[in-house]
Amino acid sequence: MDTIKTVKVVVVGESGAGKTALLTSFLENSFETDPLTTIGIDFKHKIVQLNDGQSIRLQLWDTAGQERFRQLTPAYIRSAKVALLVIDLSDDSCVENLVRWKGIVDKNKSDFTATIIVGNKCDLVNEKRSPRLINIIKETKDEYIETSAKTRKNIKELFSMVACRPFPEHKTSQIVLLNEPRPSESATRRCCQRW
């Protein structure tokens, strides 16, 4: 029996951006109009089947966006394969929030961490996005998708983007000794030996 590959996904963003609602929409096919605020970190997982028949376990780490819990977030970003950076498109400060959280993610992610920017609550805004937001998203060179946890728009597509991406194996390199070490003269003496 093959083992199921596990992929750690950390979900970050401002408080109220809809991180928990996004995960609830994906995991439970439901939407809560007034979800509880995440305190610290919440952990869930889901096994998804890929098109090639293989299964993958998504470990979903929902981080608190409140200022008082931000010091916890970097530790969870470090070992993640994917960071979902969620912004609230209906919030006028979403551009500043994107810049702030992008800095936190970039500072703490590993070389193997992919970042996907998620513009959530797209059901609450018109089709036109601010040129500044569009430019910042282009500058990041990260993938971008707009979602709505409420209407479930692009929820399946988002997590397909996560699950179907290539995940390089993080292997440690072996140490190769070019010369065999020789025991030193002092190493061959006993500690209490007298001359």
mmCIF file with all atom_site columns, C-alpha atoms in Angstrom:
data_model
loop_
_atom_site.group_PDB
_atom_site.id
_atom_site.type_symbol
_atom_site.label_atom_id
_atom_site.label_alt_id
_atom_site.label_comp_id
_atom_site.label_asym_id
_atom_site.label_entity_id
_atom_site.label_seq_id
_atom_site.pdbx_PDB_ins_code
_atom_site.Cartn_x
_atom_site.Cartn_y
_atom_site.Cartn_z
_atom_site.occupancy
_atom_site.B_iso_or_equiv
_atom_site.pdbx_formal_charge
_atom_site.auth_seq_id
_atom_site.auth_comp_id
_atom_site.auth_asym_id
_atom_site.auth_atom_id
_atom_site.pdbx_PDB_model_num
ATOM 1   C CA . MET A 1 1   ? 0.000   0.000  0.000   1.00 0.00 ? 1   MET A CA 1
ATOM 2   C CA . ASP A 1 2   ? 1.381   3.390  -0.993  1.00 0.00 ? 2   ASP A CA 1
ATOM 3   C CA . THR A 1 3   ? 1.733   6.047  1.645   1.00 0.00 ? 3   THR A CA 1
ATOM 4   C CA . ILE A 1 4   ? -0.245  9.221  1.158   1.00 0.00 ? 4   ILE A CA 1
ATOM 5   C CA . LYS A 1 5   ? 1.917   12.282 0.601   1.00 0.00 ? 5   LYS A CA 1
ATOM 6   C CA . THR A 1 6   ? 1.213   15.068 3.089   1.00 0.00 ? 6   THR A CA 1
ATOM 7   C CA . VAL A 1 7   ? 1.408   18.716 2.062   1.00 0.00 ? 7   VAL A CA 1
ATOM 8   C CA . LYS A 1 8   ? 1.393   21.447 4.692   1.00 0.00 ? 8   LYS A CA 1
ATOM 9   C CA . VAL A 1 9   ? -0.646  24.490 3.646   1.00 0.00 ? 9   VAL A CA 1
ATOM 10  C CA . VAL A 1 10  ? -0.615  27.589 5.834   1.00 0.00 ? 10  VAL A CA 1
ATOM 11  C CA . VAL A 1 11  ? -3.410  30.141 5.399   1.00 0.00 ? 11  VAL A CA 1
ATOM 12  C CA . VAL A 1 12  ? -2.434  33.696 6.353   1.00 0.00 ? 12  VAL A CA 1
ATOM 13  C CA . GLY A 1 13  ? -3.986  37.126 6.106   1.00 0.00 ? 13  GLY A CA 1
ATOM 14  C CA . GLU A 1 14  ? -5.703  39.903 7.991   1.00 0.00 ? 14  GLU A CA 1
ATOM 15  C CA . SER A 1 15  ? -8.383  39.132 10.577  1.00 0.00 ? 15  SER A CA 1
ATOM 16  C CA . GLY A 1 16  ? -11.761 39.088 8.816   1.00 0.00 ? 16  GLY A CA 1
ATOM 17  C CA . ALA A 1 17  ? -10.320 38.299 5.369   1.00 0.00 ? 17  ALA A CA 1
ATOM 18  C CA . GLY A 1 18  ? -12.299 35.059 5.316   1.00 0.00 ? 18  GLY A CA 1
ATOM 19  C CA . LYS A 1 19  ? -9.549  32.494 5.924   1.00 0.00 ? 19  LYS A CA 1
ATOM 20  C CA . THR A 1 20  ? -11.685 30.268 8.159   1.00 0.00 ? 20  THR A CA 1
ATOM 21  C CA . ALA A 1 21  ? -14.738 30.664 5.904   1.00 0.00 ? 21  ALA A CA 1
ATOM 22  C CA . LEU A 1 22  ? -12.609 29.657 2.907   1.00 0.00 ? 22  LEU A CA 1
ATOM 23  C CA . LEU A 1 23  ? -11.487 26.464 4.648   1.00 0.00 ? 23  LEU A CA 1
ATOM 24  C CA . THR A 1 24  ? -15.002 25.694 5.916   1.00 0.00 ? 24  THR A CA 1
ATOM 25  C CA . SER A 1 25  ? -16.343 26.114 2.389   1.00 0.00 ? 25  SER A CA 1
ATOM 26  C CA . PHE A 1 26  ? -13.716 23.663 1.096   1.00 0.00 ? 26  PHE A CA 1
ATOM 27  C CA . LEU A 1 27  ? -13.910 21.110 3.907   1.00 0.00 ? 27  LEU A CA 1
ATOM 28  C CA . GLU A 1 28  ? -17.617 21.133 4.742   1.00 0.00 ? 28  GLU A CA 1
ATOM 29  C CA . ASN A 1 29  ? -19.307 22.683 1.685   1.00 0.00 ? 29  ASN A CA 1
ATOM 30  C CA . SER A 1 30  ? -20.924 25.208 3.995   1.00 0.00 ? 30  SER A CA 1
ATOM 31  C CA . PHE A 1 31  ? -20.740 28.886 4.879   1.00 0.00 ? 31  PHE A CA 1
ATOM 32  C CA . GLU A 1 32  ? -21.187 30.444 8.305   1.00 0.00 ? 32  GLU A CA 1
ATOM 33  C CA . THR A 1 33  ? -22.306 34.061 8.239   1.00 0.00 ? 33  THR A CA 1
ATOM 34  C CA . ASP A 1 34  ? -20.653 34.789 11.590  1.00 0.00 ? 34  ASP A CA 1
ATOM 35  C CA . PRO A 1 35  ? -17.761 32.362 12.209  1.00 0.00 ? 35  PRO A CA 1
ATOM 36  C CA . LEU A 1 36  ? -15.786 32.468 15.432  1.00 0.00 ? 36  LEU A CA 1
ATOM 37  C CA . THR A 1 37  ? -12.495 34.336 15.311  1.00 0.00 ? 37  THR A CA 1
ATOM 38  C CA . THR A 1 38  ? -9.505  32.003 15.120  1.00 0.00 ? 38  THR A CA 1
ATOM 39  C CA . ILE A 1 39  ? -7.381  32.154 18.253  1.00 0.00 ? 39  ILE A CA 1
ATOM 40  C CA . GLY A 1 40  ? -3.769  31.170 17.627  1.00 0.00 ? 40  GLY A CA 1
ATOM 41  C CA . ILE A 1 41  ? -3.768  28.369 15.060  1.00 0.00 ? 41  ILE A CA 1
ATOM 42  C CA . ASP A 1 42  ? -6.432  25.921 13.912  1.00 0.00 ? 42  ASP A CA 1
ATOM 43  C CA . PHE A 1 43  ? -5.485  22.697 12.149  1.00 0.00 ? 43  PHE A CA 1
ATOM 44  C CA . LYS A 1 44  ? -7.564  20.572 9.790   1.00 0.00 ? 44  LYS A CA 1
ATOM 45  C CA . HIS A 1 45  ? -6.813  18.125 7.013   1.00 0.00 ? 45  HIS A CA 1
ATOM 46  C CA . LYS A 1 46  ? -8.460  16.625 3.970   1.00 0.00 ? 46  LYS A CA 1
ATOM 47  C CA . ILE A 1 47  ? -7.404  13.828 1.659   1.00 0.00 ? 47  ILE A CA 1
ATOM 48  C CA . VAL A 1 48  ? -8.018  14.686 -1.982  1.00 0.00 ? 48  VAL A CA 1
ATOM 49  C CA . GLN A 1 49  ? -7.708  12.454 -5.001  1.00 0.00 ? 49  GLN A CA 1
ATOM 50  C CA . LEU A 1 50  ? -5.718  13.732 -7.953  1.00 0.00 ? 50  LEU A CA 1
ATOM 51  C CA . ASN A 1 51  ? -6.549  13.109 -11.615 1.00 0.00 ? 51  ASN A CA 1
ATOM 52  C CA . ASP A 1 52  ? -3.860  10.416 -11.837 1.00 0.00 ? 52  ASP A CA 1
ATOM 53  C CA . GLY A 1 53  ? -5.570  8.417  -9.074  1.00 0.00 ? 53  GLY A CA 1
ATOM 54  C CA . GLN A 1 54  ? -3.050  9.264  -6.370  1.00 0.00 ? 54  GLN A CA 1
ATOM 55  C CA . SER A 1 55  ? -4.203  10.739 -3.092  1.00 0.00 ? 55  SER A CA 1
ATOM 56  C CA . ILE A 1 56  ? -2.669  13.627 -1.221  1.00 0.00 ? 56  ILE A CA 1
ATOM 57  C CA . ARG A 1 57  ? -3.335  14.799 2.339   1.00 0.00 ? 57  ARG A CA 1
ATOM 58  C CA . LEU A 1 58  ? -3.644  18.563 2.674   1.00 0.00 ? 58  LEU A CA 1
ATOM 59  C CA . GLN A 1 59  ? -2.709  19.730 6.168   1.00 0.00 ? 59  GLN A CA 1
ATOM 60  C CA . LEU A 1 60  ? -4.499  23.059 6.476   1.00 0.00 ? 60  LEU A CA 1
ATOM 61  C CA . TRP A 1 61  ? -3.167  25.465 9.098   1.00 0.00 ? 61  TRP A CA 1
ATOM 62  C CA . ASP A 1 62  ? -5.563  28.371 9.676   1.00 0.00 ? 62  ASP A CA 1
ATOM 63  C CA . THR A 1 63  ? -3.672  31.225 11.336  1.00 0.00 ? 63  THR A CA 1
ATOM 64  C CA . ALA A 1 64  ? -5.153  34.059 13.349  1.00 0.00 ? 64  ALA A CA 1
ATOM 65  C CA . GLY A 1 65  ? -4.901  37.405 11.600  1.00 0.00 ? 65  GLY A CA 1
ATOM 66  C CA . GLN A 1 66  ? -5.132  39.506 14.739  1.00 0.00 ? 66  GLN A CA 1
ATOM 67  C CA . GLU A 1 67  ? -2.080  41.550 15.675  1.00 0.00 ? 67  GLU A CA 1
ATOM 68  C CA . ARG A 1 68  ? -1.622  39.832 19.047  1.00 0.00 ? 68  ARG A CA 1
ATOM 69  C CA . PHE A 1 69  ? -1.220  36.406 17.376  1.00 0.00 ? 69  PHE A CA 1
ATOM 70  C CA . ARG A 1 70  ? 1.059   37.453 14.493  1.00 0.00 ? 70  ARG A CA 1
ATOM 71  C CA . GLN A 1 71  ? 4.200   36.416 16.321  1.00 0.00 ? 71  GLN A CA 1
ATOM 72  C CA . LEU A 1 72  ? 3.062   32.770 16.006  1.00 0.00 ? 72  LEU A CA 1
ATOM 73  C CA . THR A 1 73  ? 2.595   32.843 12.234  1.00 0.00 ? 73  THR A CA 1
ATOM 74  C CA . PRO A 1 74  ? 6.245   32.811 11.030  1.00 0.00 ? 74  PRO A CA 1
ATOM 75  C CA . ALA A 1 75  ? 6.916   29.441 12.681  1.00 0.00 ? 75  ALA A CA 1
ATOM 76  C CA . TYR A 1 76  ? 4.089   27.863 10.672  1.00 0.00 ? 76  TYR A CA 1
ATOM 77  C CA . ILE A 1 77  ? 5.150   29.467 7.400   1.00 0.00 ? 77  ILE A CA 1
ATOM 78  C CA . ARG A 1 78  ? 8.706   28.076 7.619   1.00 0.00 ? 78  ARG A CA 1
ATOM 79  C CA . SER A 1 79  ? 7.803   24.439 7.077   1.00 0.00 ? 79  SER A CA 1
ATOM 80  C CA . ALA A 1 80  ? 4.855   24.951 4.708   1.00 0.00 ? 80  ALA A CA 1
ATOM 81  C CA . LYS A 1 81  ? 4.858   23.756 1.101   1.00 0.00 ? 81  LYS A CA 1
ATOM 82  C CA . VAL A 1 82  ? 2.171   26.311 0.191   1.00 0.00 ? 82  VAL A CA 1
ATOM 83  C CA . ALA A 1 83  ? 1.208   29.643 1.746   1.00 0.00 ? 83  ALA A CA 1
ATOM 84  C CA . LEU A 1 84  ? -2.265  30.925 0.871   1.00 0.00 ? 84  LEU A CA 1
ATOM 85  C CA . LEU A 1 85  ? -2.188  34.699 1.367   1.00 0.00 ? 85  LEU A CA 1
ATOM 86  C CA . VAL A 1 86  ? -5.846  35.700 1.719   1.00 0.00 ? 86  VAL A CA 1
ATOM 87  C CA . ILE A 1 87  ? -7.014  39.285 1.198   1.00 0.00 ? 87  ILE A CA 1
ATOM 88  C CA . ASP A 1 88  ? -10.525 40.706 1.519   1.00 0.00 ? 88  ASP A CA 1
ATOM 89  C CA . LEU A 1 89  ? -11.333 42.330 -1.824  1.00 0.00 ? 89  LEU A CA 1
ATOM 90  C CA . SER A 1 90  ? -14.186 44.287 -0.218  1.00 0.00 ? 90  SER A CA 1
ATOM 91  C CA . ASP A 1 91  ? -11.781 45.996 2.226   1.00 0.00 ? 91  ASP A CA 1
ATOM 92  C CA . ASP A 1 92  ? -10.290 49.293 1.024   1.00 0.00 ? 92  ASP A CA 1
ATOM 93  C CA . SER A 1 93  ? -7.032  48.463 2.815   1.00 0.00 ? 93  SER A CA 1
ATOM 94  C CA . CYS A 1 94  ? -6.576  45.130 1.012   1.00 0.00 ? 94  CYS A CA 1
ATOM 95  C CA . VAL A 1 95  ? -3.566  46.480 -0.933  1.00 0.00 ? 95  VAL A CA 1
ATOM 96  C CA . GLU A 1 96  ? -1.733  47.469 2.264   1.00 0.00 ? 96  GLU A CA 1
ATOM 97  C CA . ASN A 1 97  ? -2.697  44.143 3.842   1.00 0.00 ? 97  ASN A CA 1
ATOM 98  C CA . LEU A 1 98  ? -1.354  42.272 0.807   1.00 0.00 ? 98  LEU A CA 1
ATOM 99  C CA . VAL A 1 99  ? 1.969   44.118 0.987   1.00 0.00 ? 99  VAL A CA 1
ATOM 100 C CA . ARG A 1 100 ? 2.304   43.531 4.757   1.00 0.00 ? 100 ARG A CA 1
ATOM 101 C CA . TRP A 1 101 ? 1.451   39.815 4.631   1.00 0.00 ? 101 TRP A CA 1
ATOM 102 C CA . LYS A 1 102 ? 3.541   39.236 1.506   1.00 0.00 ? 102 LYS A CA 1
ATOM 103 C CA . GLY A 1 103 ? 6.518   40.626 3.438   1.00 0.00 ? 103 GLY A CA 1
ATOM 104 C CA . ILE A 1 104 ? 5.830   38.289 6.372   1.00 0.00 ? 104 ILE A CA 1
ATOM 105 C CA . VAL A 1 105 ? 5.489   35.261 4.078   1.00 0.00 ? 105 VAL A CA 1
ATOM 106 C CA . ASP A 1 106 ? 8.591   36.069 2.015   1.00 0.00 ? 106 ASP A CA 1
ATOM 107 C CA . LYS A 1 107 ? 10.704  36.667 5.107   1.00 0.00 ? 107 LYS A CA 1
ATOM 108 C CA . ASN A 1 108 ? 9.773   33.325 6.675   1.00 0.00 ? 108 ASN A CA 1
ATOM 109 C CA . LYS A 1 109 ? 9.114   30.872 3.864   1.00 0.00 ? 109 LYS A CA 1
ATOM 110 C CA . SER A 1 110 ? 11.578  28.252 2.689   1.00 0.00 ? 110 SER A CA 1
ATOM 111 C CA . ASP A 1 111 ? 12.888  27.953 -0.853  1.00 0.00 ? 111 ASP A CA 1
ATOM 112 C CA . PHE A 1 112 ? 10.314  25.196 -1.371  1.00 0.00 ? 112 PHE A CA 1
ATOM 113 C CA . THR A 1 113 ? 7.255   27.245 -0.307  1.00 0.00 ? 113 THR A CA 1
ATOM 114 C CA . ALA A 1 114 ? 4.892   28.373 -3.055  1.00 0.00 ? 114 ALA A CA 1
ATOM 115 C CA . THR A 1 115 ? 2.706   31.429 -2.433  1.00 0.00 ? 115 THR A CA 1
ATOM 116 C CA . ILE A 1 116 ? -0.793  31.770 -3.849  1.00 0.00 ? 116 ILE A CA 1
ATOM 117 C CA . ILE A 1 117 ? -2.563  35.102 -3.376  1.00 0.00 ? 117 ILE A CA 1
ATOM 118 C CA . VAL A 1 118 ? -6.286  34.613 -2.778  1.00 0.00 ? 118 VAL A CA 1
ATOM 119 C CA . GLY A 1 119 ? -8.598  37.571 -3.378  1.00 0.00 ? 119 GLY A CA 1
ATOM 120 C CA . ASN A 1 120 ? -11.548 36.479 -1.237  1.00 0.00 ? 120 ASN A CA 1
ATOM 121 C CA . LYS A 1 121 ? -15.085 37.922 -1.014  1.00 0.00 ? 121 LYS A CA 1
ATOM 122 C CA . CYS A 1 122 ? -15.201 38.626 -4.748  1.00 0.00 ? 122 CYS A CA 1
ATOM 123 C CA . ASP A 1 123 ? -19.000 38.361 -4.498  1.00 0.00 ? 123 ASP A CA 1
ATOM 124 C CA . LEU A 1 124 ? -19.042 41.647 -2.561  1.00 0.00 ? 124 LEU A CA 1
ATOM 125 C CA . VAL A 1 125 ? -17.233 43.796 -5.133  1.00 0.00 ? 125 VAL A CA 1
ATOM 126 C CA . ASN A 1 126 ? -17.701 44.804 -8.738  1.00 0.00 ? 126 ASN A CA 1
ATOM 127 C CA . GLU A 1 127 ? -15.553 43.309 -11.480 1.00 0.00 ? 127 GLU A CA 1
ATOM 128 C CA . LYS A 1 128 ? -13.084 46.216 -11.626 1.00 0.00 ? 128 LYS A CA 1
ATOM 129 C CA . ARG A 1 129 ? -9.975  46.013 -9.408  1.00 0.00 ? 129 ARG A CA 1
ATOM 130 C CA . SER A 1 130 ? -7.768  48.956 -8.501  1.00 0.00 ? 130 SER A CA 1
ATOM 131 C CA . PRO A 1 131 ? -4.766  49.364 -10.800 1.00 0.00 ? 131 PRO A CA 1
ATOM 132 C CA . ARG A 1 132 ? -2.527  49.443 -7.718  1.00 0.00 ? 132 ARG A CA 1
ATOM 133 C CA . LEU A 1 133 ? -3.775  46.021 -6.579  1.00 0.00 ? 133 LEU A CA 1
ATOM 134 C CA . ILE A 1 134 ? -3.339  44.575 -10.071 1.00 0.00 ? 134 ILE A CA 1
ATOM 135 C CA . ASN A 1 135 ? 0.213   45.952 -10.326 1.00 0.00 ? 135 ASN A CA 1
ATOM 136 C CA . ILE A 1 136 ? 1.256   44.602 -6.930  1.00 0.00 ? 136 ILE A CA 1
ATOM 137 C CA . ILE A 1 137 ? -0.107  41.146 -7.759  1.00 0.00 ? 137 ILE A CA 1
ATOM 138 C CA . LYS A 1 138 ? 1.785   41.171 -11.079 1.00 0.00 ? 138 LYS A CA 1
ATOM 139 C CA . GLU A 1 139 ? 4.995   42.306 -9.359  1.00 0.00 ? 139 GLU A CA 1
ATOM 140 C CA . THR A 1 140 ? 4.882   39.419 -6.885  1.00 0.00 ? 140 THR A CA 1
ATOM 141 C CA . LYS A 1 141 ? 4.900   36.848 -9.712  1.00 0.00 ? 141 LYS A CA 1
ATOM 142 C CA . ASP A 1 142 ? 2.812   34.629 -7.425  1.00 0.00 ? 142 ASP A CA 1
ATOM 143 C CA . GLU A 1 143 ? -0.275  32.805 -8.603  1.00 0.00 ? 143 GLU A CA 1
ATOM 144 C CA . TYR A 1 144 ? -3.539  34.675 -7.991  1.00 0.00 ? 144 TYR A CA 1
ATOM 145 C CA . ILE A 1 145 ? -7.139  33.540 -7.805  1.00 0.00 ? 145 ILE A CA 1
ATOM 146 C CA . GLU A 1 146 ? -10.359 35.261 -6.721  1.00 0.00 ? 146 GLU A CA 1
ATOM 147 C CA . THR A 1 147 ? -12.758 33.315 -4.535  1.00 0.00 ? 147 THR A CA 1
ATOM 148 C CA . SER A 1 148 ? -15.965 33.586 -2.584  1.00 0.00 ? 148 SER A CA 1
ATOM 149 C CA . ALA A 1 149 ? -16.406 31.326 0.415   1.00 0.00 ? 149 ALA A CA 1
ATOM 150 C CA . LYS A 1 150 ? -20.087 32.311 0.470   1.00 0.00 ? 150 LYS A CA 1
ATOM 151 C CA . THR A 1 151 ? -20.953 31.411 -3.133  1.00 0.00 ? 151 THR A CA 1
ATOM 152 C CA . ARG A 1 152 ? -18.140 28.788 -3.352  1.00 0.00 ? 152 ARG A CA 1
ATOM 153 C CA . LYS A 1 153 ? -16.773 30.506 -6.458  1.00 0.00 ? 153 LYS A CA 1
ATOM 154 C CA . ASN A 1 154 ? -13.343 29.042 -7.326  1.00 0.00 ? 154 ASN A CA 1
ATOM 155 C CA . ILE A 1 155 ? -13.027 27.130 -4.030  1.00 0.00 ? 155 ILE A CA 1
ATOM 156 C CA . LYS A 1 156 ? -12.513 23.803 -5.790  1.00 0.00 ? 156 LYS A CA 1
ATOM 157 C CA . GLU A 1 157 ? -10.167 25.468 -8.293  1.00 0.00 ? 157 GLU A CA 1
ATOM 158 C CA . LEU A 1 158 ? -8.062  27.011 -5.516  1.00 0.00 ? 158 LEU A CA 1
ATOM 159 C CA . PHE A 1 159 ? -7.454  23.726 -3.748  1.00 0.00 ? 159 PHE A CA 1
ATOM 160 C CA . SER A 1 160 ? -6.856  21.977 -7.069  1.00 0.00 ? 160 SER A CA 1
ATOM 161 C CA . MET A 1 161 ? -4.097  24.549 -7.667  1.00 0.00 ? 161 MET A CA 1
ATOM 162 C CA . VAL A 1 162 ? -2.655  23.581 -4.296  1.00 0.00 ? 162 VAL A CA 1
ATOM 163 C CA . ALA A 1 163 ? -2.941  19.806 -4.634  1.00 0.00 ? 163 ALA A CA 1
ATOM 164 C CA . CYS A 1 164 ? -1.850  19.475 -8.267  1.00 0.00 ? 164 CYS A CA 1
ATOM 165 C CA . ARG A 1 165 ? 1.334   21.506 -8.094  1.00 0.00 ? 165 ARG A CA 1
ATOM 166 C CA . PRO A 1 166 ? 4.674   19.711 -8.216  1.00 0.00 ? 166 PRO A CA 1
ATOM 167 C CA . PHE A 1 167 ? 6.197   19.405 -4.775  1.00 0.00 ? 167 PHE A CA 1
ATOM 168 C CA . PRO A 1 168 ? 9.948   18.929 -4.909  1.00 0.00 ? 168 PRO A CA 1
ATOM 169 C CA . GLU A 1 169 ? 11.279  16.478 -2.401  1.00 0.00 ? 169 GLU A CA 1
ATOM 170 C CA . HIS A 1 170 ? 13.164  18.258 0.322   1.00 0.00 ? 170 HIS A CA 1
ATOM 171 C CA . LYS A 1 171 ? 16.180  16.004 0.741   1.00 0.00 ? 171 LYS A CA 1
ATOM 172 C CA . THR A 1 172 ? 19.241  16.617 2.779   1.00 0.00 ? 172 THR A CA 1
ATOM 173 C CA . SER A 1 173 ? 22.468  16.040 0.951   1.00 0.00 ? 173 SER A CA 1
ATOM 174 C CA . GLN A 1 174 ? 24.821  13.342 2.105   1.00 0.00 ? 174 GLN A CA 1
ATOM 175 C CA . ILE A 1 175 ? 28.246  14.206 3.413   1.00 0.00 ? 175 ILE A CA 1
ATOM 176 C CA . VAL A 1 176 ? 31.043  12.691 1.369   1.00 0.00 ? 176 VAL A CA 1
ATOM 177 C CA . LEU A 1 177 ? 34.416  12.281 3.048   1.00 0.00 ? 177 LEU A CA 1
ATOM 178 C CA . LEU A 1 178 ? 37.224  12.738 0.572   1.00 0.00 ? 178 LEU A CA 1
ATOM 179 C CA . ASN A 1 179 ? 39.941  11.661 3.001   1.00 0.00 ? 179 ASN A CA 1
ATOM 180 C CA . GLU A 1 180 ? 39.518  9.239  5.829   1.00 0.00 ? 180 GLU A CA 1
ATOM 181 C CA . PRO A 1 181 ? 40.356  10.950 9.089   1.00 0.00 ? 181 PRO A CA 1
ATOM 182 C CA . ARG A 1 182 ? 43.413  9.544  10.821  1.00 0.00 ? 182 ARG A CA 1
ATOM 183 C CA . PRO A 1 183 ? 43.417  9.168  14.552  1.00 0.00 ? 183 PRO A CA 1
ATOM 184 C CA . SER A 1 184 ? 45.594  11.793 16.143  1.00 0.00 ? 184 SER A CA 1
ATOM 185 C CA . GLU A 1 185 ? 48.359  10.815 18.496  1.00 0.00 ? 185 GLU A CA 1
ATOM 186 C CA . SER A 1 186 ? 46.491  12.189 21.479  1.00 0.00 ? 186 SER A CA 1
ATOM 187 C CA . ALA A 1 187 ? 43.395  10.188 20.554  1.00 0.00 ? 187 ALA A CA 1
ATOM 188 C CA . THR A 1 188 ? 45.339  6.919  20.812  1.00 0.00 ? 188 THR A CA 1
ATOM 189 C CA . ARG A 1 189 ? 46.504  7.647  24.364  1.00 0.00 ? 189 ARG A CA 1
ATOM 190 C CA . ARG A 1 190 ? 44.397  6.801  27.300  1.00 0.00 ? 190 ARG A CA 1
ATOM 191 C CA . CYS A 1 191 ? 43.254  9.713  29.387  1.00 0.00 ? 191 CYS A CA 1
ATOM 192 C CA . CYS A 1 192 ? 44.993  8.525  32.517  1.00 0.00 ? 192 CYS A CA 1
ATOM 193 C CA . GLN A 1 193 ? 48.128  7.086  30.936  1.00 0.00 ? 193 GLN A CA 1
ATOM 194 C CA . ARG A 1 194 ? 51.415  8.111  32.599  1.00 0.00 ? 194 ARG A CA 1
ATOM 195 C CA . TRP A 1 195 ? 54.677  8.664  30.805  1.00 0.00 ? 195 TRP A CA 1
#
